[in-house]
Amino acid sequence: MIRTIAAATLSLSAVVALTACGADSSADASSSRQVTLTIGDQAKTLQTIVAASDALKGAKYRVKWAEFQGAAPLYQAVQAGAADTGFSADLPALQALSGGVRIKNIAALKNDGTHVGIVVRKDSGIDGVKDLKGQKVVVSSAKGSVSEYLLANVLKRNGLSYKDVKVQYLLPTDAQAAFASGKIKIWATFGVYQAVGLEQGGRLLVDGGDGRVSGIGYVNASEKALADSSKKTALSDFLQRLGTALKWTSTHKDAYAKAIEERNGADATVAKTLASAAYGEVLPITAEVNKTVQGVADLRNSIGVLDPNVDVAKSSDTSLLK
């Protein structure tokens, strides 16, 4: 299974390298469009959903894809004007905003949060969150990740401080190998790596369900794109189509998993895990969404990760999706 995950990762990296310049992927590539949206994506996630559901059929604008391996380089591209939109979980969006990237969140995405978890080895002697005190916890993959937020939040909920644990940051593939060999015993991770950790002698200590992570992601757009009335109209239409596409993935999980296999080179087990962890709907950014994510920002700021803090409500444009 380790080789399978590594191969899938290499395959994704190759795809990203080929498409990072933003290859055309429009509903009707043969015709000329006056309006072109360059949609930022990570590991072909949105591209796969849109293509599998045929969501761009009949669109009156052209779509180019700007493809990256993670949120940080994607937001760098948005900042540089190489992409009109960003797409990520709440935490990378907050990091981008805190870092001065000129974007506005234009739509919210939602899942149940269970794709994030803290996995411990069965022989670790860790039976509950309070047993983490004084322990080394490996977090994938970096400061500001959703895995780190889960760790910080569950510690707080159990009367512990973030300083009560010793955090080490490791990329998921490196952490996976170390966990499998027994070199680390506590791993805060996500998605397919969480599933692999459980297969490799791990036990789920706690996941992100029941509000332990927000489960909220964002589609955002550069302020420059939003200032262009034609692009703003096209973005509004794209959000509607993306919402239809995500509803399709919720009701066609097997077909969606198959599309992930075919487009991303993942094996069947990986594809099913990724499909099950997907966002299920596109939502307007409401006061409740802003309140939830502001709580995430405030906690991150309190442990010194998000500095300066972000005013979530002021970082949103609610006019594109009602």
Short mmCIF file of C-alpha atoms in Angstrom, two decimals:
data_model
loop_
_atom_site.label_atom_id
_atom_site.label_comp_id
_atom_site.label_asym_id
_atom_site.label_seq_id
_atom_site.Cartn_x
_atom_site.Cartn_y
_atom_site.Cartn_z
CA MET A 1 0.00 0.00 0.00
CA ILE A 2 2.92 2.36 0.73
CA ARG A 3 4.21 1.88 -2.83
CA THR A 4 0.71 2.53 -4.16
CA ILE A 5 0.40 5.85 -2.36
CA ALA A 6 3.88 6.90 -3.40
CA ALA A 7 3.12 6.03 -7.02
CA ALA A 8 -0.11 7.97 -6.91
CA THR A 9 1.75 10.95 -5.47
CA LEU A 10 4.38 10.79 -8.22
CA SER A 11 1.68 10.50 -10.84
CA LEU A 12 -0.09 13.56 -9.49
CA SER A 13 3.17 15.50 -9.43
CA ALA A 14 3.75 14.72 -13.07
CA VAL A 15 0.27 15.84 -14.01
CA VAL A 16 0.71 19.07 -12.06
CA ALA A 17 4.00 19.84 -13.78
CA LEU A 18 2.39 19.48 -17.19
CA THR A 19 -0.67 21.61 -16.48
CA ALA A 20 0.62 24.35 -14.17
CA CYS A 21 0.66 26.86 -17.03
CA GLY A 22 -3.11 26.56 -17.33
CA ALA A 23 -4.12 24.34 -20.24
CA ASP A 24 -7.44 25.17 -21.91
CA SER A 25 -10.42 23.13 -20.75
CA SER A 26 -13.54 24.85 -21.97
CA ALA A 27 -16.99 23.56 -22.73
CA ASP A 28 -16.42 24.38 -26.41
CA ALA A 29 -12.70 24.73 -27.10
CA SER A 30 -13.23 25.24 -30.83
CA SER A 31 -14.96 28.58 -30.43
CA SER A 32 -13.48 31.86 -29.30
CA ARG A 33 -14.63 33.32 -26.00
CA GLN A 34 -14.18 36.92 -25.01
CA VAL A 35 -14.20 36.06 -21.31
CA THR A 36 -11.63 33.62 -19.99
CA LEU A 37 -11.52 32.44 -16.39
CA THR A 38 -8.28 30.95 -15.10
CA ILE A 39 -9.43 28.63 -12.33
CA GLY A 40 -6.90 27.67 -9.67
CA ASP A 41 -6.95 24.00 -8.69
CA GLN A 42 -5.08 21.51 -6.53
CA ALA A 43 -4.19 18.02 -7.77
CA LYS A 44 -6.89 18.19 -10.46
CA THR A 45 -9.65 18.14 -7.84
CA LEU A 46 -12.02 20.64 -9.42
CA GLN A 47 -11.08 19.63 -12.96
CA THR A 48 -12.01 16.02 -12.27
CA ILE A 49 -15.34 16.94 -10.67
CA VAL A 50 -16.27 19.34 -13.46
CA ALA A 51 -15.22 16.98 -16.26
CA ALA A 52 -16.89 13.89 -14.80
CA SER A 53 -20.18 15.71 -14.24
CA ASP A 54 -19.99 17.64 -17.55
CA ALA A 55 -20.75 20.78 -15.54
CA LEU A 56 -19.28 23.25 -18.05
CA LYS A 57 -21.50 22.17 -20.93
CA GLY A 58 -23.06 25.28 -22.49
CA ALA A 59 -20.90 27.76 -20.57
CA LYS A 60 -20.65 31.12 -22.34
CA TYR A 61 -17.05 31.69 -21.31
CA ARG A 62 -13.72 29.94 -21.61
CA VAL A 63 -12.04 28.12 -18.72
CA LYS A 64 -8.30 27.63 -18.28
CA TRP A 65 -6.96 25.55 -15.39
CA ALA A 66 -4.00 26.64 -13.27
CA GLU A 67 -2.87 23.43 -11.59
CA PHE A 68 -0.75 23.13 -8.43
CA GLN A 69 0.21 20.52 -5.83
CA GLY A 70 -0.95 22.55 -2.85
CA ALA A 71 -2.63 25.68 -1.60
CA ALA A 72 0.51 27.74 -0.93
CA PRO A 73 1.78 27.79 -4.54
CA LEU A 74 -1.78 28.24 -5.77
CA TYR A 75 -2.26 31.40 -3.71
CA GLN A 76 1.15 32.64 -4.81
CA ALA A 77 -0.09 32.30 -8.40
CA VAL A 78 -3.28 34.21 -7.58
CA GLN A 79 -1.19 36.95 -5.98
CA ALA A 80 0.97 37.11 -9.13
CA GLY A 81 -2.05 37.34 -11.41
CA ALA A 82 -1.53 33.87 -12.92
CA ALA A 83 -4.94 32.63 -11.71
CA ASP A 84 -8.28 34.33 -11.14
CA THR A 85 -9.40 32.03 -8.34
CA GLY A 86 -8.16 30.00 -5.40
CA PHE A 87 -9.58 26.84 -3.87
CA SER A 88 -8.69 25.39 -0.47
CA ALA A 89 -9.80 24.48 3.02
CA ASP A 90 -10.42 27.36 5.40
CA LEU A 91 -6.95 27.36 6.96
CA PRO A 92 -4.86 27.89 3.80
CA ALA A 93 -7.29 30.62 2.76
CA LEU A 94 -6.79 32.30 6.14
CA GLN A 95 -3.01 32.00 5.80
CA ALA A 96 -3.17 33.61 2.35
CA LEU A 97 -5.31 36.48 3.61
CA SER A 98 -3.07 36.99 6.63
CA GLY A 99 -0.08 37.06 4.29
CA GLY A 100 -1.56 39.86 2.20
CA VAL A 101 -2.87 37.96 -0.82
CA ARG A 102 -5.54 40.21 -2.35
CA ILE A 103 -8.48 37.82 -2.55
CA LYS A 104 -12.07 37.64 -1.42
CA ASN A 105 -13.85 34.43 -0.44
CA ILE A 106 -16.81 34.08 -2.82
CA ALA A 107 -18.33 30.72 -1.87
CA ALA A 108 -18.11 28.16 0.90
CA LEU A 109 -17.68 24.41 0.54
CA LYS A 110 -18.70 21.84 3.16
CA ASN A 111 -17.86 18.33 4.26
CA ASP A 112 -18.23 16.48 7.58
CA GLY A 113 -14.61 16.91 8.70
CA THR A 114 -13.99 13.20 9.28
CA HIS A 115 -11.25 13.13 6.64
CA VAL A 116 -8.91 14.73 9.22
CA GLY A 117 -7.75 12.70 12.19
CA ILE A 118 -5.14 11.93 14.83
CA VAL A 119 -3.91 8.37 14.38
CA VAL A 120 -1.91 6.57 17.06
CA ARG A 121 -0.11 3.27 16.94
CA LYS A 122 -2.01 0.55 18.72
CA ASP A 123 0.95 -0.05 21.06
CA SER A 124 1.37 3.67 21.86
CA GLY A 125 -0.33 3.63 25.25
CA ILE A 126 -2.38 6.67 24.13
CA ASP A 127 -6.01 6.00 25.03
CA GLY A 128 -7.42 9.53 25.01
CA VAL A 129 -6.58 13.10 24.10
CA LYS A 130 -5.39 13.89 27.63
CA ASP A 131 -2.70 11.23 27.20
CA LEU A 132 -1.08 13.44 24.54
CA LYS A 133 0.39 15.68 27.23
CA GLY A 134 4.19 15.65 27.00
CA GLN A 135 4.15 13.59 23.81
CA LYS A 136 5.65 14.28 20.39
CA VAL A 137 2.93 14.66 17.75
CA VAL A 138 3.81 14.61 14.07
CA VAL A 139 1.63 16.99 12.04
CA SER A 140 1.21 16.77 8.29
CA SER A 141 2.17 18.78 6.58
CA ALA A 142 3.07 22.28 7.83
CA LYS A 143 2.10 25.15 10.07
CA GLY A 144 -1.43 26.30 9.35
CA SER A 145 -2.68 22.90 8.15
CA VAL A 146 -6.10 21.54 9.02
CA SER A 147 -4.36 18.67 10.84
CA GLU A 148 -2.66 21.14 13.15
CA TYR A 149 -5.94 22.91 13.79
CA LEU A 150 -7.57 19.62 14.80
CA LEU A 151 -4.75 18.98 17.25
CA ALA A 152 -4.96 22.47 18.74
CA ASN A 153 -8.74 22.32 19.05
CA VAL A 154 -8.99 18.91 20.70
CA LEU A 155 -6.25 19.86 23.17
CA LYS A 156 -8.19 22.99 24.09
CA ARG A 157 -11.44 21.02 24.44
CA ASN A 158 -9.69 18.66 26.85
CA GLY A 159 -8.19 21.36 29.06
CA LEU A 160 -4.69 21.20 27.60
CA SER A 161 -2.50 23.86 26.03
CA TYR A 162 -0.86 23.59 22.62
CA LYS A 163 2.42 23.91 24.49
CA ASP A 164 1.62 20.65 26.29
CA VAL A 165 2.72 18.69 23.20
CA LYS A 166 5.88 18.68 21.11
CA VAL A 167 4.94 19.27 17.47
CA GLN A 168 7.04 18.06 14.55
CA TYR A 169 6.02 18.89 10.96
CA LEU A 170 6.51 16.24 8.28
CA LEU A 171 5.24 15.89 4.73
CA PRO A 172 2.58 13.16 4.53
CA THR A 173 4.72 10.72 2.53
CA ASP A 174 7.63 11.02 4.99
CA ALA A 175 5.32 10.71 7.99
CA GLN A 176 3.64 7.69 6.43
CA ALA A 177 6.93 5.82 6.16
CA ALA A 178 7.97 6.78 9.71
CA PHE A 179 4.59 5.73 11.14
CA ALA A 180 4.68 2.39 9.33
CA SER A 181 8.16 1.64 10.72
CA GLY A 182 7.15 2.59 14.27
CA LYS A 183 9.47 5.62 14.44
CA ILE A 184 6.54 7.87 15.31
CA LYS A 185 3.47 6.88 17.28
CA ILE A 186 1.14 9.90 17.06
CA TRP A 187 0.25 11.39 13.70
CA ALA A 188 -2.19 14.22 12.90
CA THR A 189 -3.05 13.74 9.24
CA PHE A 190 -5.81 13.71 6.64
CA GLY A 191 -7.46 11.97 3.70
CA VAL A 192 -5.81 8.95 2.16
CA TYR A 193 -2.86 9.17 4.57
CA GLN A 194 -5.23 8.78 7.50
CA ALA A 195 -6.67 5.67 5.85
CA VAL A 196 -3.21 4.24 5.21
CA GLY A 197 -2.11 4.96 8.77
CA LEU A 198 -5.05 2.95 10.07
CA GLU A 199 -4.06 0.08 7.78
CA GLN A 200 -0.48 0.21 9.04
CA GLY A 201 -1.14 -0.62 12.67
CA GLY A 202 -2.86 2.62 13.59
CA ARG A 203 -5.95 3.43 15.63
CA LEU A 204 -8.06 6.54 15.26
CA LEU A 205 -7.81 8.62 18.44
CA VAL A 206 -10.11 11.39 17.23
CA ASP A 207 -11.28 12.80 13.92
CA GLY A 208 -12.53 16.21 12.80
CA GLY A 209 -16.23 15.34 12.98
CA ASP A 210 -18.74 16.99 15.32
CA GLY A 211 -17.21 20.43 14.78
CA ARG A 212 -13.66 19.56 15.79
CA VAL A 213 -12.69 21.03 12.42
CA SER A 214 -15.02 23.35 10.57
CA GLY A 215 -15.35 21.19 7.45
CA ILE A 216 -15.51 24.47 5.54
CA GLY A 217 -13.51 25.24 2.43
CA TYR A 218 -13.51 28.21 0.12
CA VAL A 219 -13.52 29.23 -3.47
CA ASN A 220 -12.04 32.70 -3.60
CA ALA A 221 -11.18 35.18 -6.33
CA SER A 222 -8.59 37.86 -6.81
CA GLU A 223 -9.73 41.41 -6.26
CA LYS A 224 -8.58 42.15 -9.82
CA ALA A 225 -10.89 39.48 -11.27
CA LEU A 226 -13.81 40.69 -9.15
CA ALA A 227 -13.28 44.24 -10.42
CA ASP A 228 -13.84 42.99 -14.00
CA SER A 229 -17.63 42.90 -14.44
CA SER A 230 -17.50 40.28 -17.23
CA LYS A 231 -15.31 37.97 -15.19
CA LYS A 232 -17.45 38.48 -12.12
CA THR A 233 -20.55 37.42 -14.07
CA ALA A 234 -18.72 34.36 -15.37
CA LEU A 235 -17.49 33.51 -11.85
CA SER A 236 -21.04 33.64 -10.55
CA ASP A 237 -22.11 31.18 -13.24
CA PHE A 238 -19.10 28.94 -12.53
CA LEU A 239 -20.07 28.71 -8.85
CA GLN A 240 -23.56 27.56 -9.79
CA ARG A 241 -22.13 24.91 -12.10
CA LEU A 242 -19.63 23.78 -9.47
CA GLY A 243 -22.52 23.39 -7.02
CA THR A 244 -24.31 21.13 -9.50
CA ALA A 245 -21.09 19.16 -10.03
CA LEU A 246 -20.58 18.59 -6.30
CA LYS A 247 -24.15 17.38 -5.91
CA TRP A 248 -23.38 14.93 -8.71
CA THR A 249 -20.34 13.57 -6.85
CA SER A 250 -22.49 13.04 -3.75
CA THR A 251 -24.92 10.83 -5.65
CA HIS A 252 -22.42 9.17 -8.01
CA LYS A 253 -19.54 8.25 -5.69
CA ASP A 254 -18.50 5.17 -7.69
CA ALA A 255 -18.39 7.13 -10.95
CA TYR A 256 -16.52 9.94 -9.25
CA ALA A 257 -13.97 7.50 -7.79
CA LYS A 258 -13.51 6.00 -11.24
CA ALA A 259 -12.87 9.48 -12.68
CA ILE A 260 -10.21 10.07 -10.01
CA GLU A 261 -8.54 6.79 -11.01
CA GLU A 262 -8.56 7.68 -14.69
CA ARG A 263 -7.51 11.32 -14.45
CA ASN A 264 -5.11 11.22 -11.49
CA GLY A 265 -3.53 7.80 -11.72
CA ALA A 266 -4.71 6.76 -8.25
CA ASP A 267 -5.55 3.14 -7.47
CA ALA A 268 -9.10 2.11 -6.60
CA THR A 269 -8.63 2.25 -2.81
CA VAL A 270 -7.07 5.70 -2.89
CA ALA A 271 -9.73 6.95 -5.31
CA LYS A 272 -12.60 5.77 -3.09
CA THR A 273 -11.03 7.42 -0.04
CA LEU A 274 -10.61 10.71 -1.90
CA ALA A 275 -14.16 10.53 -3.25
CA SER A 276 -15.61 9.94 0.22
CA ALA A 277 -13.73 12.94 1.65
CA ALA A 278 -14.89 15.38 -1.03
CA TYR A 279 -16.84 18.55 -0.39
CA GLY A 280 -20.52 17.86 -0.99
CA GLU A 281 -21.96 21.26 -1.78
CA VAL A 282 -21.29 24.90 -2.63
CA LEU A 283 -22.86 27.31 -0.15
CA PRO A 284 -23.30 31.07 0.06
CA ILE A 285 -21.05 32.74 2.62
CA THR A 286 -23.42 33.48 5.48
CA ALA A 287 -22.97 35.10 8.87
CA GLU A 288 -22.89 31.59 10.37
CA VAL A 289 -20.06 30.52 8.01
CA ASN A 290 -18.11 33.65 8.89
CA LYS A 291 -18.65 33.08 12.61
CA THR A 292 -17.44 29.48 12.39
CA VAL A 293 -14.31 30.32 10.43
CA GLN A 294 -13.59 33.36 12.62
CA GLY A 295 -13.41 30.93 15.53
CA VAL A 296 -10.84 28.92 13.56
CA ALA A 297 -8.84 32.07 12.85
CA ASP A 298 -8.94 33.22 16.46
CA LEU A 299 -7.69 29.87 17.75
CA ARG A 300 -4.88 29.83 15.21
CA ASN A 301 -3.93 33.37 16.18
CA SER A 302 -3.89 32.41 19.87
CA ILE A 303 -1.20 29.76 19.28
CA GLY A 304 0.92 32.11 17.19
CA VAL A 305 0.29 30.57 13.78
CA LEU A 306 -1.98 33.16 12.15
CA ASP A 307 -0.38 36.57 12.62
CA PRO A 308 -1.84 39.01 11.84
CA ASN A 309 -5.32 37.66 12.45
CA VAL A 310 -7.99 37.84 9.74
CA ASP A 311 -11.40 39.53 9.85
CA VAL A 312 -13.28 36.77 8.04
CA ALA A 313 -16.44 38.74 7.30
CA LYS A 314 -14.50 41.59 5.71
CA SER A 315 -12.62 39.06 3.57
CA SER A 316 -15.76 37.87 1.79
CA ASP A 317 -17.75 38.96 -1.24
CA THR A 318 -21.26 37.56 -0.89
CA SER A 319 -22.65 39.06 -4.10
CA LEU A 320 -21.79 36.18 -6.45
CA LEU A 321 -23.78 33.40 -4.80
CA LYS A 322 -27.08 33.99 -3.04
#
